[in-house]
Coordinates of C-alpha atoms in Angstrom, one line a residue:
Chain A
M1381 CA -44.1 -1.7 -33.3
P1382 CA -43.5 -1.6 -29.6
G1383 CA -42.4 -5.3 -29.4
A1384 CA -42.4 -7.6 -26.6
L1385 CA -40.6 -9.4 -23.8
R1386 CA -39.7 -13.0 -24.1
I1387 CA -40.0 -15.2 -21.0
L1388 CA -37.1 -17.5 -20.9
R1389 CA -38.2 -19.2 -17.7
A1390 CA -41.3 -18.8 -15.7
G1391 CA -41.5 -20.2 -12.0
F1392 CA -44.8 -21.7 -10.6
G1393 CA -47.3 -18.8 -10.0
A1394 CA -46.4 -16.0 -12.4
T1395 CA -49.4 -14.3 -13.9
I1396 CA -50.3 -11.1 -15.5
Q1397 CA -52.3 -8.8 -13.3
D1398 CA -53.7 -5.3 -13.2
G1399 CA -56.0 -3.9 -10.6
G1400 CA -58.8 -6.3 -11.1
R1401 CA -61.7 -7.1 -12.7
Y1402 CA -64.6 -5.2 -11.1
G1403 CA -68.4 -4.6 -11.8
Q1404 CA -69.1 -8.3 -12.4
R1405 CA -69.2 -10.0 -8.9
R1406 CA -73.1 -10.1 -9.2
Y1407 CA -72.4 -12.8 -12.0
G1408 CA -70.1 -14.8 -9.9
V1409 CA -67.1 -13.3 -11.4
T1410 CA -63.8 -12.9 -9.1
P1411 CA -61.8 -9.7 -9.4
A1412 CA -58.5 -11.4 -9.0
G1413 CA -55.8 -8.6 -9.1
P1414 CA -52.4 -8.2 -7.2
M1415 CA -52.1 -10.0 -4.1
D1416 CA -50.0 -7.2 -2.8
W1417 CA -51.4 -3.9 -4.1
R1418 CA -49.0 -1.8 -2.7
A1419 CA -45.8 -3.3 -4.4
F1420 CA -47.9 -3.6 -7.7
R1421 CA -48.9 -0.2 -7.8
T1422 CA -45.4 1.1 -6.7
A1423 CA -43.9 -0.7 -9.7
N1424 CA -46.7 1.1 -12.0
L1425 CA -46.2 4.4 -10.5
A1426 CA -42.4 4.4 -10.5
L1427 CA -43.0 4.4 -14.4
G1428 CA -45.7 7.0 -14.5
N1429 CA -48.2 4.2 -15.4
H1430 CA -51.8 4.2 -14.1
A1431 CA -51.4 2.6 -10.7
E1432 CA -54.1 0.2 -11.5
R1433 CA -54.9 -0.1 -15.0
A1434 CA -51.7 -0.8 -16.3
A1435 CA -51.1 -4.8 -16.4
A1436 CA -48.0 -6.1 -14.7
V1437 CA -46.6 -9.5 -14.1
E1438 CA -46.8 -10.8 -10.8
I1439 CA -44.0 -13.2 -9.9
S1440 CA -44.3 -15.7 -7.0
V1441 CA -41.6 -18.0 -5.3
G1442 CA -40.8 -19.7 -8.7
G1443 CA -39.2 -16.5 -9.7
I1444 CA -38.7 -15.6 -13.5
E1445 CA -36.3 -14.8 -16.3
I1446 CA -37.0 -12.2 -18.8
F1447 CA -35.3 -11.5 -22.4
C1448 CA -35.5 -8.2 -24.0
E1449 CA -36.5 -9.1 -27.6
T1450 CA -37.5 -5.5 -28.7
T1451 CA -35.5 -3.2 -30.9
T1452 CA -35.6 -0.2 -28.6
P1453 CA -34.8 0.1 -24.9
V1454 CA -37.8 -0.5 -22.5
G1455 CA -38.6 1.1 -19.2
I1456 CA -39.1 -1.3 -16.6
A1457 CA -39.8 -1.5 -12.7
F1458 CA -39.9 -4.2 -10.3
C1459 CA -40.9 -4.3 -6.4
G1460 CA -41.4 -7.3 -4.0
R1461 CA -40.6 -8.5 -0.7
G1462 CA -37.4 -10.5 -0.6
F1463 CA -36.7 -10.9 -4.2
S1464 CA -33.2 -10.2 -5.7
W1465 CA -32.9 -9.1 -9.3
R1466 CA -30.1 -9.4 -11.8
R1467 CA -29.6 -7.8 -15.2
D1468 CA -27.3 -9.8 -17.1
G1469 CA -26.0 -11.6 -14.1
R1470 CA -25.5 -8.1 -12.1
E1471 CA -27.3 -7.4 -9.0
V1472 CA -29.8 -4.4 -9.2
G1473 CA -31.6 -4.9 -5.9
S1474 CA -35.2 -5.8 -4.9
A1475 CA -37.0 -2.6 -6.0
A1476 CA -36.0 -0.4 -9.0
R1477 CA -36.9 1.3 -12.2
L1478 CA -34.6 0.2 -15.2
I1479 CA -34.1 0.7 -18.7
L1480 CA -33.8 -2.7 -20.1
R1481 CA -31.8 -2.7 -23.5
P1482 CA -32.3 -5.2 -26.4
G1483 CA -30.7 -8.4 -25.7
E1484 CA -30.4 -7.8 -22.0
K1485 CA -31.8 -10.7 -19.5
L1486 CA -33.5 -9.9 -16.2
A1487 CA -34.0 -12.5 -13.7
A1488 CA -35.7 -12.6 -10.1
S1489 CA -35.1 -15.2 -7.7
P1490 CA -36.9 -15.3 -4.4
G1491 CA -34.9 -14.6 -1.0
T1492 CA -35.6 -16.4 2.2
D1493 CA -38.6 -14.0 2.8
G1494 CA -41.7 -12.9 0.8
V1495 CA -43.9 -14.5 -1.8
F1496 CA -44.7 -11.8 -4.6
A1497 CA -43.0 -9.4 -6.7
Y1498 CA -44.2 -7.2 -9.6
F1499 CA -42.5 -6.6 -13.0
A1500 CA -44.1 -3.6 -14.8
V1501 CA -43.4 -2.0 -18.1
S1502 CA -43.9 1.5 -19.1
G1503 CA -47.4 1.8 -20.7
G1504 CA -48.3 -1.6 -19.1
F1505 CA -48.5 -5.2 -20.9
A1506 CA -50.9 -5.3 -24.1
T1507 CA -52.7 -8.6 -23.3
P1508 CA -56.2 -8.9 -24.0
V1509 CA -58.8 -6.9 -22.0
E1510 CA -61.5 -9.5 -20.9
L1511 CA -64.7 -8.0 -19.2
G1512 CA -62.7 -4.5 -18.6
S1513 CA -59.6 -6.1 -17.1
R1514 CA -56.5 -7.8 -18.1
A1515 CA -56.1 -9.6 -14.7
T1516 CA -55.6 -13.3 -14.6
H1517 CA -58.1 -15.7 -12.9
T1518 CA -56.8 -19.0 -13.4
R1519 CA -59.6 -21.1 -11.7
S1520 CA -62.0 -19.6 -14.2
G1521 CA -59.4 -19.4 -17.3
I1522 CA -59.7 -15.7 -17.8
G1523 CA -57.5 -12.9 -18.4
G1524 CA -53.5 -12.7 -19.0
I1525 CA -52.3 -15.2 -21.8
D1526 CA -55.1 -17.6 -22.3
G1527 CA -56.0 -17.5 -18.7
R1528 CA -53.2 -19.2 -17.3
M1529 CA -49.9 -19.0 -15.5
L1530 CA -47.1 -18.0 -17.7
R1531 CA -45.0 -20.2 -19.2
D1532 CA -41.7 -20.6 -20.6
G1533 CA -41.3 -18.9 -24.0
D1534 CA -44.3 -16.8 -23.5
L1535 CA -44.2 -13.4 -25.4
L1536 CA -45.3 -10.4 -23.3
P1537 CA -46.7 -7.6 -25.9
L1538 CA -45.8 -4.2 -24.9
S1539 CA -48.3 -1.4 -25.6
A1540 CA -45.7 1.5 -25.7
S1541 CA -42.2 2.0 -26.5
G1542 CA -39.6 3.9 -24.9
W1543 CA -38.2 4.8 -21.7
P1544 CA -39.6 7.9 -20.2
F1545 CA -37.1 8.1 -17.1
G1546 CA -33.7 7.2 -16.0
E1547 CA -32.7 4.3 -14.0
A1548 CA -33.4 4.6 -10.2
R1549 CA -33.7 2.5 -7.1
I1550 CA -37.1 2.4 -5.4
A1551 CA -36.9 2.9 -1.4
A1552 CA -39.6 0.8 -0.1
P1553 CA -39.1 0.3 3.7
W1554 CA -42.3 -1.0 4.2
L1555 CA -41.4 -4.0 2.1
D1556 CA -39.3 -5.2 5.2
R1557 CA -41.1 -7.8 7.3
D1558 CA -43.2 -6.1 10.0
P1559 CA -44.1 -8.2 13.0
A1560 CA -46.9 -5.9 13.9
P1561 CA -50.2 -7.5 14.3
L1562 CA -52.6 -7.7 11.2
R1563 CA -55.4 -5.3 11.8
V1564 CA -58.9 -6.5 11.3
V1565 CA -62.4 -5.1 11.3
L1566 CA -64.9 -7.4 13.1
G1567 CA -67.9 -8.8 11.1
P1568 CA -70.0 -9.4 9.5
Q1569 CA -70.8 -12.6 11.3
D1570 CA -68.6 -12.0 14.5
D1571 CA -72.2 -12.5 16.5
Y1572 CA -71.8 -16.3 15.4
F1573 CA -68.9 -16.5 17.9
G1574 CA -68.6 -15.9 21.8
A1575 CA -66.2 -14.1 23.8
A1576 CA -63.9 -17.1 24.3
A1577 CA -63.7 -17.3 20.6
L1578 CA -62.8 -13.8 20.2
S1579 CA -60.1 -13.9 23.2
A1580 CA -58.4 -16.9 21.5
F1581 CA -58.5 -15.2 18.2
F1582 CA -56.8 -12.0 19.5
G1583 CA -54.8 -13.5 22.3
A1584 CA -52.8 -16.1 20.2
E1585 CA -50.4 -16.5 17.5
F1586 CA -51.4 -18.2 14.1
R1587 CA -49.2 -20.3 11.8
L1588 CA -49.6 -20.1 8.0
V1589 CA -50.2 -23.8 6.9
A1590 CA -50.8 -23.1 3.3
G1591 CA -51.7 -20.4 0.7
D1592 CA -52.6 -19.8 -2.7
R1593 CA -54.1 -16.7 -4.7
M1594 CA -57.5 -17.7 -3.4
A1595 CA -57.1 -18.2 0.3
Y1596 CA -54.5 -18.5 3.1
Q1597 CA -55.2 -21.3 5.5
L1598 CA -54.1 -20.6 9.2
E1599 CA -53.5 -22.8 12.2
G1600 CA -53.9 -21.7 15.9
P1601 CA -56.2 -22.2 18.9
E1602 CA -59.9 -23.5 18.1
I1603 CA -62.4 -20.6 17.3
A1604 CA -65.5 -22.1 18.4
H1605 CA -68.8 -21.2 16.8
E1606 CA -71.7 -20.6 19.2
R1607 CA -74.4 -20.7 16.3
G1608 CA -73.1 -23.2 13.9
F1609 CA -70.9 -22.7 10.8
N1610 CA -73.4 -22.7 8.1
I1611 CA -75.1 -19.7 6.9
V1612 CA -77.2 -18.9 4.1
S1613 CA -74.6 -17.7 1.5
D1614 CA -73.9 -13.9 1.4
G1615 CA -71.3 -11.7 0.0
V1616 CA -67.6 -12.0 0.4
A1617 CA -65.0 -9.1 0.4
L1618 CA -61.3 -9.3 -0.1
G1619 CA -59.7 -10.3 3.2
A1620 CA -62.7 -12.0 4.9
I1621 CA -61.7 -14.3 7.6
Q1622 CA -63.8 -17.4 7.4
I1623 CA -64.2 -20.0 10.1
A1624 CA -65.4 -23.2 8.8
G1625 CA -66.1 -26.5 10.6
D1626 CA -62.4 -27.0 11.6
R1627 CA -62.5 -24.0 13.8
Q1628 CA -59.4 -22.5 12.0
P1629 CA -59.0 -19.3 10.1
L1630 CA -59.1 -19.3 6.3
I1631 CA -58.4 -15.8 5.1
L1632 CA -59.9 -15.0 1.5
M1633 CA -57.5 -13.5 -1.0
A1634 CA -57.4 -12.1 -4.4
D1635 CA -58.8 -14.9 -6.1
H1636 CA -61.7 -15.6 -3.5
P1637 CA -65.2 -16.3 -4.9
P1638 CA -67.7 -13.4 -4.7
T1639 CA -70.1 -15.3 -2.4
G1640 CA -69.7 -17.8 0.5
G1641 CA -71.5 -19.9 3.0
Y1642 CA -69.3 -19.9 6.2
P1643 CA -69.3 -17.3 8.9
K1644 CA -66.8 -14.5 8.7
L1645 CA -65.5 -13.4 11.9
A1646 CA -63.6 -10.3 10.5
H1647 CA -61.7 -8.7 7.6
V1648 CA -58.1 -8.1 7.4
V1649 CA -57.8 -4.3 6.5
R1650 CA -56.7 -3.3 3.2
A1651 CA -53.6 -1.4 4.5
D1652 CA -52.5 -5.0 5.8
I1653 CA -53.6 -7.5 3.1
G1654 CA -50.1 -7.2 1.1
R1655 CA -48.3 -7.9 4.4
L1656 CA -50.4 -11.2 5.0
A1657 CA -50.0 -12.0 1.2
Q1658 CA -46.1 -11.9 1.7
L1659 CA -46.0 -14.4 4.6
R1660 CA -44.7 -17.9 3.8
P1661 CA -46.3 -21.1 5.3
G1662 CA -44.6 -21.8 8.6
E1663 CA -44.6 -18.0 9.2
T1664 CA -46.7 -16.7 12.1
C1665 CA -49.0 -13.8 12.6
R1666 CA -51.3 -12.3 15.2
F1667 CA -54.4 -9.8 14.8
R1668 CA -55.7 -6.7 16.4
P1669 CA -59.1 -5.3 16.2
V1670 CA -59.7 -1.8 14.8
S1671 CA -62.9 0.1 13.9
A1672 CA -63.9 0.6 10.2
E1673 CA -62.9 4.2 10.5
E1674 CA -59.6 3.3 11.8
A1675 CA -59.2 0.6 8.7
R1676 CA -60.1 3.4 6.4
A1677 CA -57.8 6.0 7.7
A1678 CA -55.0 3.5 7.6
L1679 CA -55.7 2.8 3.9
L1680 CA -55.9 6.3 3.0
A1681 CA -52.6 7.0 4.6
C1682 CA -51.1 3.9 2.9
E1683 CA -52.5 5.1 -0.5
N1684 CA -51.2 8.4 0.0
E1685 CA -47.7 7.1 0.4
V1686 CA -48.0 4.9 -2.6
A1687 CA -49.2 7.8 -4.7
A1688 CA -46.0 9.7 -3.9
T1689 CA -43.8 6.8 -5.1
A1690 CA -42.0 9.2 -7.6
R1691 CA -40.5 10.8 -4.6
H1692 CA -39.2 7.7 -3.3
L1693 CA -36.6 7.2 -6.3
Y1694 CA -32.9 7.5 -5.6
A1695 CA -29.8 6.8 -7.9
L1696 CA -29.3 3.2 -8.4
Q1697 CA -25.9 2.8 -7.0
S1698 CA -26.0 4.9 -4.0
A1699 CA -28.8 4.0 -1.3
P1700 CA -29.7 6.9 1.0
H1701 CA -28.0 6.1 4.4
V1702 CA -30.2 7.9 6.9
G1703 CA -28.9 8.1 10.3
G1704 CA -26.0 6.0 9.6
R1705 CA -22.8 5.6 7.6
P1706 CA -22.6 3.7 4.2
S1707 CA -21.5 0.1 4.6
Chain B
M855 CA -85.5 0.4 6.2
H856 CA -87.5 -2.4 7.7
R857 CA -86.8 -2.8 11.3
E858 CA -84.8 -6.2 10.8
T859 CA -82.6 -4.4 8.4
R860 CA -78.8 -4.7 9.6
F861 CA -75.7 -3.1 8.3
L862 CA -72.6 -4.9 9.0
P863 CA -69.2 -3.8 7.8
A864 CA -67.3 -6.4 5.9
G865 CA -63.9 -4.5 6.3
E866 CA -63.6 -0.9 5.3
S867 CA -64.3 -1.3 1.7
A868 CA -67.6 -3.3 1.8
L869 CA -70.9 -3.1 3.6
V870 CA -73.6 -5.9 4.2
V871 CA -77.1 -4.7 4.2
E872 CA -78.8 -7.8 5.7
F873 CA -82.5 -8.2 5.7
G874 CA -82.9 -11.4 7.2
T875 CA -81.2 -14.9 7.8
R876 CA -83.4 -17.1 5.9
I877 CA -83.8 -18.2 2.2
D878 CA -87.0 -16.5 1.6
P879 CA -88.5 -14.8 -1.6
A880 CA -89.7 -11.8 0.3
L881 CA -86.3 -11.0 1.7
N882 CA -84.7 -11.7 -1.6
D883 CA -87.3 -9.0 -3.0
Q884 CA -85.9 -6.6 -0.4
V885 CA -82.5 -7.3 -1.7
R886 CA -83.5 -6.6 -5.3
A887 CA -85.4 -3.5 -4.4
L888 CA -82.4 -2.1 -2.7
D889 CA -80.0 -3.2 -5.7
R890 CA -82.3 -1.5 -8.0
A891 CA -82.5 1.8 -5.8
L892 CA -78.9 1.9 -5.8
A893 CA -78.5 1.5 -9.6
A894 CA -81.3 4.1 -10.0
N895 CA -79.7 6.7 -7.7
P896 CA -75.7 6.1 -7.9
V897 CA -73.7 7.0 -4.9
A898 CA -70.3 8.2 -6.0
G899 CA -67.8 5.7 -4.8
V900 CA -70.0 2.7 -4.9
I901 CA -67.9 0.2 -6.9
E902 CA -70.6 -2.5 -7.3
S903 CA -73.3 -4.5 -5.5
V904 CA -73.8 -8.0 -5.0
P905 CA -77.2 -9.4 -4.4
T906 CA -77.6 -12.8 -2.4
Y907 CA -80.2 -14.7 -1.1
R908 CA -81.1 -12.3 2.2
S909 CA -78.5 -9.5 1.9
L910 CA -76.8 -7.1 -0.5
M911 CA -73.1 -6.6 -0.5
V912 CA -72.2 -2.9 -1.3
H913 CA -68.5 -2.8 -2.5
F914 CA -67.1 0.8 -2.3
D915 CA -64.1 3.1 -2.3
P916 CA -63.1 4.2 1.0
R917 CA -61.4 7.1 -0.6
L918 CA -65.0 8.6 -1.6
L919 CA -67.2 7.2 1.1
S920 CA -67.1 6.1 4.8
I921 CA -69.5 3.5 6.1
A922 CA -71.3 6.0 8.1
A923 CA -71.9 7.8 4.8
L924 CA -72.8 5.1 2.8
I925 CA -75.4 3.8 5.4
E926 CA -77.1 7.4 5.5
R927 CA -77.3 7.2 1.8
I928 CA -79.0 4.0 1.8
E929 CA -81.3 4.9 4.6
S930 CA -82.3 8.0 2.6
L931 CA -83.1 5.8 -0.6
E932 CA -86.2 4.2 1.6
G933 CA -87.9 7.8 1.4
A934 CA -87.3 8.0 -2.4
T935 CA -89.9 6.9 -4.7
P936 CA -89.8 3.3 -5.5
V937 CA -88.0 2.3 -8.5
E938 CA -90.5 0.8 -11.3
E939 CA -89.7 -2.7 -11.3
K940 CA -89.3 -4.0 -15.0
P941 CA -91.3 -7.6 -14.4
P942 CA -88.8 -10.3 -13.7
G943 CA -88.0 -12.3 -16.8
H944 CA -89.0 -15.8 -17.1
W945 CA -86.8 -18.1 -18.8
R946 CA -87.4 -21.3 -20.6
I947 CA -84.2 -23.3 -20.7
P948 CA -83.6 -26.5 -22.9
A949 CA -82.3 -29.3 -20.7
C950 CA -80.9 -32.7 -21.7
Y951 CA -81.0 -35.5 -19.0
E952 CA -79.6 -38.2 -21.5
P953 CA -76.1 -39.5 -21.4
P954 CA -73.3 -38.1 -22.1
Y955 CA -74.8 -35.1 -20.4
A956 CA -76.2 -36.6 -17.3
E957 CA -73.4 -38.3 -15.4
D958 CA -74.7 -38.6 -12.0
L959 CA -78.4 -39.2 -12.9
S960 CA -78.2 -42.9 -12.0
E961 CA -76.3 -42.1 -8.9
V962 CA -78.8 -39.5 -7.7
A963 CA -81.7 -41.9 -8.6
A964 CA -80.3 -45.0 -6.6
A965 CA -79.6 -42.6 -3.7
L966 CA -83.2 -41.3 -3.6
G967 CA -84.9 -44.5 -4.3
L968 CA -86.3 -43.1 -7.5
S969 CA -86.1 -44.0 -11.3
A970 CA -83.7 -42.0 -13.3
Q971 CA -86.8 -41.1 -15.5
R972 CA -88.5 -39.8 -12.3
V973 CA -85.6 -37.6 -11.3
A974 CA -85.5 -35.8 -14.7
E975 CA -89.3 -35.5 -14.6
L976 CA -89.1 -34.0 -11.3
H977 CA -86.1 -31.6 -11.9
A978 CA -87.9 -30.5 -15.3
G979 CA -91.3 -30.2 -13.9
A980 CA -90.5 -27.4 -11.4
R981 CA -90.4 -23.7 -11.6
Y982 CA -87.3 -22.0 -10.1
R983 CA -86.5 -18.5 -8.8
V984 CA -83.1 -17.2 -9.3
Y985 CA -81.8 -16.1 -6.2
M986 CA -78.1 -15.1 -6.7
Y987 CA -74.9 -15.8 -8.7
G988 CA -72.2 -17.3 -6.6
F989 CA -69.4 -19.9 -6.2
A990 CA -67.9 -19.4 -9.7
P991 CA -68.7 -17.2 -12.7
G992 CA -72.1 -17.9 -14.1
Y993 CA -73.2 -20.3 -11.4
I994 CA -76.9 -19.4 -10.8
F995 CA -78.6 -20.4 -7.6
L996 CA -82.2 -21.6 -7.9
G997 CA -84.7 -22.1 -5.4
G998 CA -87.8 -24.3 -5.9
L999 CA -86.3 -27.9 -6.2
P1000 CA -89.0 -30.5 -5.5
A1001 CA -88.4 -31.7 -1.9
E1002 CA -88.1 -35.5 -3.3
L1003 CA -84.6 -34.3 -4.7
A1004 CA -83.3 -33.2 -1.7
I1005 CA -79.7 -35.0 -1.5
S1006 CA -76.9 -34.0 0.7
R1007 CA -73.4 -32.8 -0.9
R1008 CA -70.7 -35.4 -1.9
P1009 CA -68.4 -35.8 0.9
K1010 CA -65.7 -35.0 -1.9
P1011 CA -65.9 -32.8 -5.0
R1012 CA -66.1 -34.6 -8.4
P1013 CA -64.1 -33.8 -11.3
P1014 CA -65.0 -30.5 -13.3
V1015 CA -68.5 -30.6 -14.9
P1016 CA -68.9 -28.8 -18.2
A1017 CA -70.5 -25.3 -18.4
G1018 CA -74.4 -25.6 -18.5
S1019 CA -74.5 -28.5 -16.1
L1020 CA -77.7 -28.9 -13.9
L1021 CA -76.5 -29.5 -10.7
I1022 CA -78.4 -30.4 -7.4
A1023 CA -77.3 -30.6 -3.6
G1024 CA -78.5 -29.7 -0.3
G1025 CA -82.0 -29.3 -1.4
Q1026 CA -80.8 -26.7 -4.0
A1027 CA -80.5 -26.4 -7.5
L1028 CA -78.0 -24.6 -9.5
I1029 CA -76.8 -24.1 -13.1
A1030 CA -73.1 -24.3 -13.9
G1031 CA -71.6 -21.3 -15.8
T1032 CA -68.3 -22.4 -16.3
P1033 CA -66.4 -25.8 -15.8
M1034 CA -65.4 -26.4 -12.1
P1035 CA -64.9 -29.2 -9.7
T1036 CA -68.0 -29.4 -7.6
G1037 CA -69.4 -31.2 -4.4
W1038 CA -72.9 -31.3 -6.2
Y1039 CA -74.5 -33.9 -8.4
N1040 CA -74.8 -33.3 -12.0
L1041 CA -78.4 -34.3 -13.7
G1042 CA -78.1 -33.0 -17.1
C1043 CA -77.0 -30.1 -19.3
T1044 CA -78.1 -27.0 -21.2
P1045 CA -77.0 -26.2 -24.6
A1046 CA -77.6 -22.9 -23.9
V1047 CA -74.9 -20.3 -23.3
L1048 CA -76.1 -18.7 -20.0
F1049 CA -72.8 -17.2 -19.2
D1050 CA -70.4 -15.6 -21.9
W1051 CA -67.1 -14.0 -21.3
K1052 CA -67.5 -12.0 -24.6
Q1053 CA -70.4 -10.2 -23.5
N1054 CA -71.0 -7.3 -21.3
P1055 CA -72.6 -8.0 -18.9
P1056 CA -71.7 -11.8 -19.4
A1057 CA -75.0 -13.0 -18.4
S1058 CA -78.9 -12.2 -19.1
I1059 CA -80.6 -14.1 -16.4
E1060 CA -80.9 -11.8 -13.2
V1061 CA -81.5 -12.4 -9.6
G1062 CA -85.4 -12.4 -9.2
D1063 CA -86.2 -13.9 -12.7
T1064 CA -87.7 -17.1 -12.9
V1065 CA -86.7 -20.3 -15.0
H1066 CA -88.0 -23.7 -16.0
F1067 CA -86.5 -26.6 -18.1
E1068 CA -87.8 -27.9 -21.2
R1069 CA -86.7 -31.6 -22.0
I1070 CA -84.6 -32.2 -25.1
D1071 CA -82.9 -35.5 -26.4
A1072 CA -79.1 -35.9 -27.2
A1073 CA -79.5 -35.0 -30.8
Q1074 CA -81.4 -31.6 -30.1
F1075 CA -78.5 -30.8 -27.7
A1076 CA -76.1 -31.1 -30.3
R1077 CA -78.2 -29.0 -32.8
L1078 CA -78.9 -26.1 -30.1
R1079 CA -75.3 -26.2 -29.0
Q1080 CA -73.9 -25.7 -32.5
A1081 CA -76.7 -23.1 -33.1
A1082 CA -75.3 -21.3 -29.8
A1083 CA -71.6 -21.6 -31.3
E1084 CA -72.7 -19.9 -34.5
D1085 CA -74.8 -16.9 -33.2
R1086 CA -74.4 -16.1 -29.6
R1087 CA -77.7 -14.1 -29.6
M1088 CA -79.2 -17.7 -29.6
A1089 CA -78.0 -17.6 -25.9
R1090 CA -80.9 -15.6 -25.2
W1091 CA -83.8 -17.9 -24.4
E1092 CA -86.0 -15.7 -22.7
A1093 CA -89.8 -16.9 -22.7

């Protein structure tokens, strides 16, 4: 029996996620999946899991405390911006692969920066597969544990036992805050906006007002429509920048509905969607237009780097000190 | 492709093939034709396509396809033999317009200056075309609502309606697939399970099919809902 991990305390927003529920958008089903795919896949790949099919816990600013209720050690990994992790009270960094022993406690608490972290186990969590995925979509009550956020006392079933690797720190410099503008591909309804709206959009800073797994609401200069703000509903993709009647951007995130009826000025490129997801309310961002081909090249480069996660592992206690002395 | 067809990127991982900008059965037929052609001639890297009123969104894996290559493949499908169409299905859907299943019926009747009886008659008397799914799991968008039932959306969403609710707003009709708060009005409910997470695919009604509603009373509703709970195949109400 592979056993289970017990959640001692689940902060708000913790859910089970895998790569997402695809193939059913034509029936209105939201894919869900991780908000920061890069951090999610890194945690899985550090364990040799399938990058997207293995289910992990997505942790939000509420943090989490987990107790190892197994009879044998369990290989686990975590990765996310700004969180600090402690094993039985001892700091173990913000991205690492560990061997959790029976009776040990692991706790994640958010730092001053970042919104999402991922907690993966060797082999992935064995929560039920529904319509081809374990991803939780709380609005429709599907996936994960009873389609809801995780709660205190929940048992997370494991699908495998064992710890295939030793402990290691994951070098993930890309998790650091990066002030570079978020890249976007214009369209499909950029023709609903005039030159003034586009220069306002690309010329100014926008502040995140509020956000959840469905959408991030930004505030900045008015982005005025030239042709009204109602369109006949059409398909919606991850990262769509929707401008409704309030003339402010609403960016559709992992839990977005598959269709919508507002004009979409542009889409945040997949390579930058995690960077957007990790912004907190009050933080700001800018946008820069790129072609779909540039966005594709950026995504492939990003995916190649993630695929090489196994080469970015270092001894847990000694960080690599490139170009400087250990402090 | 028709000369009005536009290929619009939705990021680097999705492409919108837009046939027009109106709600029009002829445009929706073009959407369905391309959707069928893609299903019959699968393109490596295409994850799924999503038919809507007047465009098809094609989600793809940019590792395997560029937008330019996908457009080329879609354009080449035009020359291919059209896919034999399975005739669209027609569904008769039992519908109860009585309490407790018709929460907003009297509100709608008052707003439109009609009797509740007349609202139910009009809604049940029409034949609808399925244009798309959207908003939330199993929400079926229907065209063909009688003009007398045109009512604008609520200024604020109402509390969640149960699965199977028959909703109207903005001159459109839809069937709710899952409980969700909504800005639409609830005229009644069907006991038929039209969206089921346990089935794959989770729904049987397809875009392009037609539906009409057959009035039942609250006692029949309870009986049919019980039957649907006992035998999920009862969910298939094809006429």
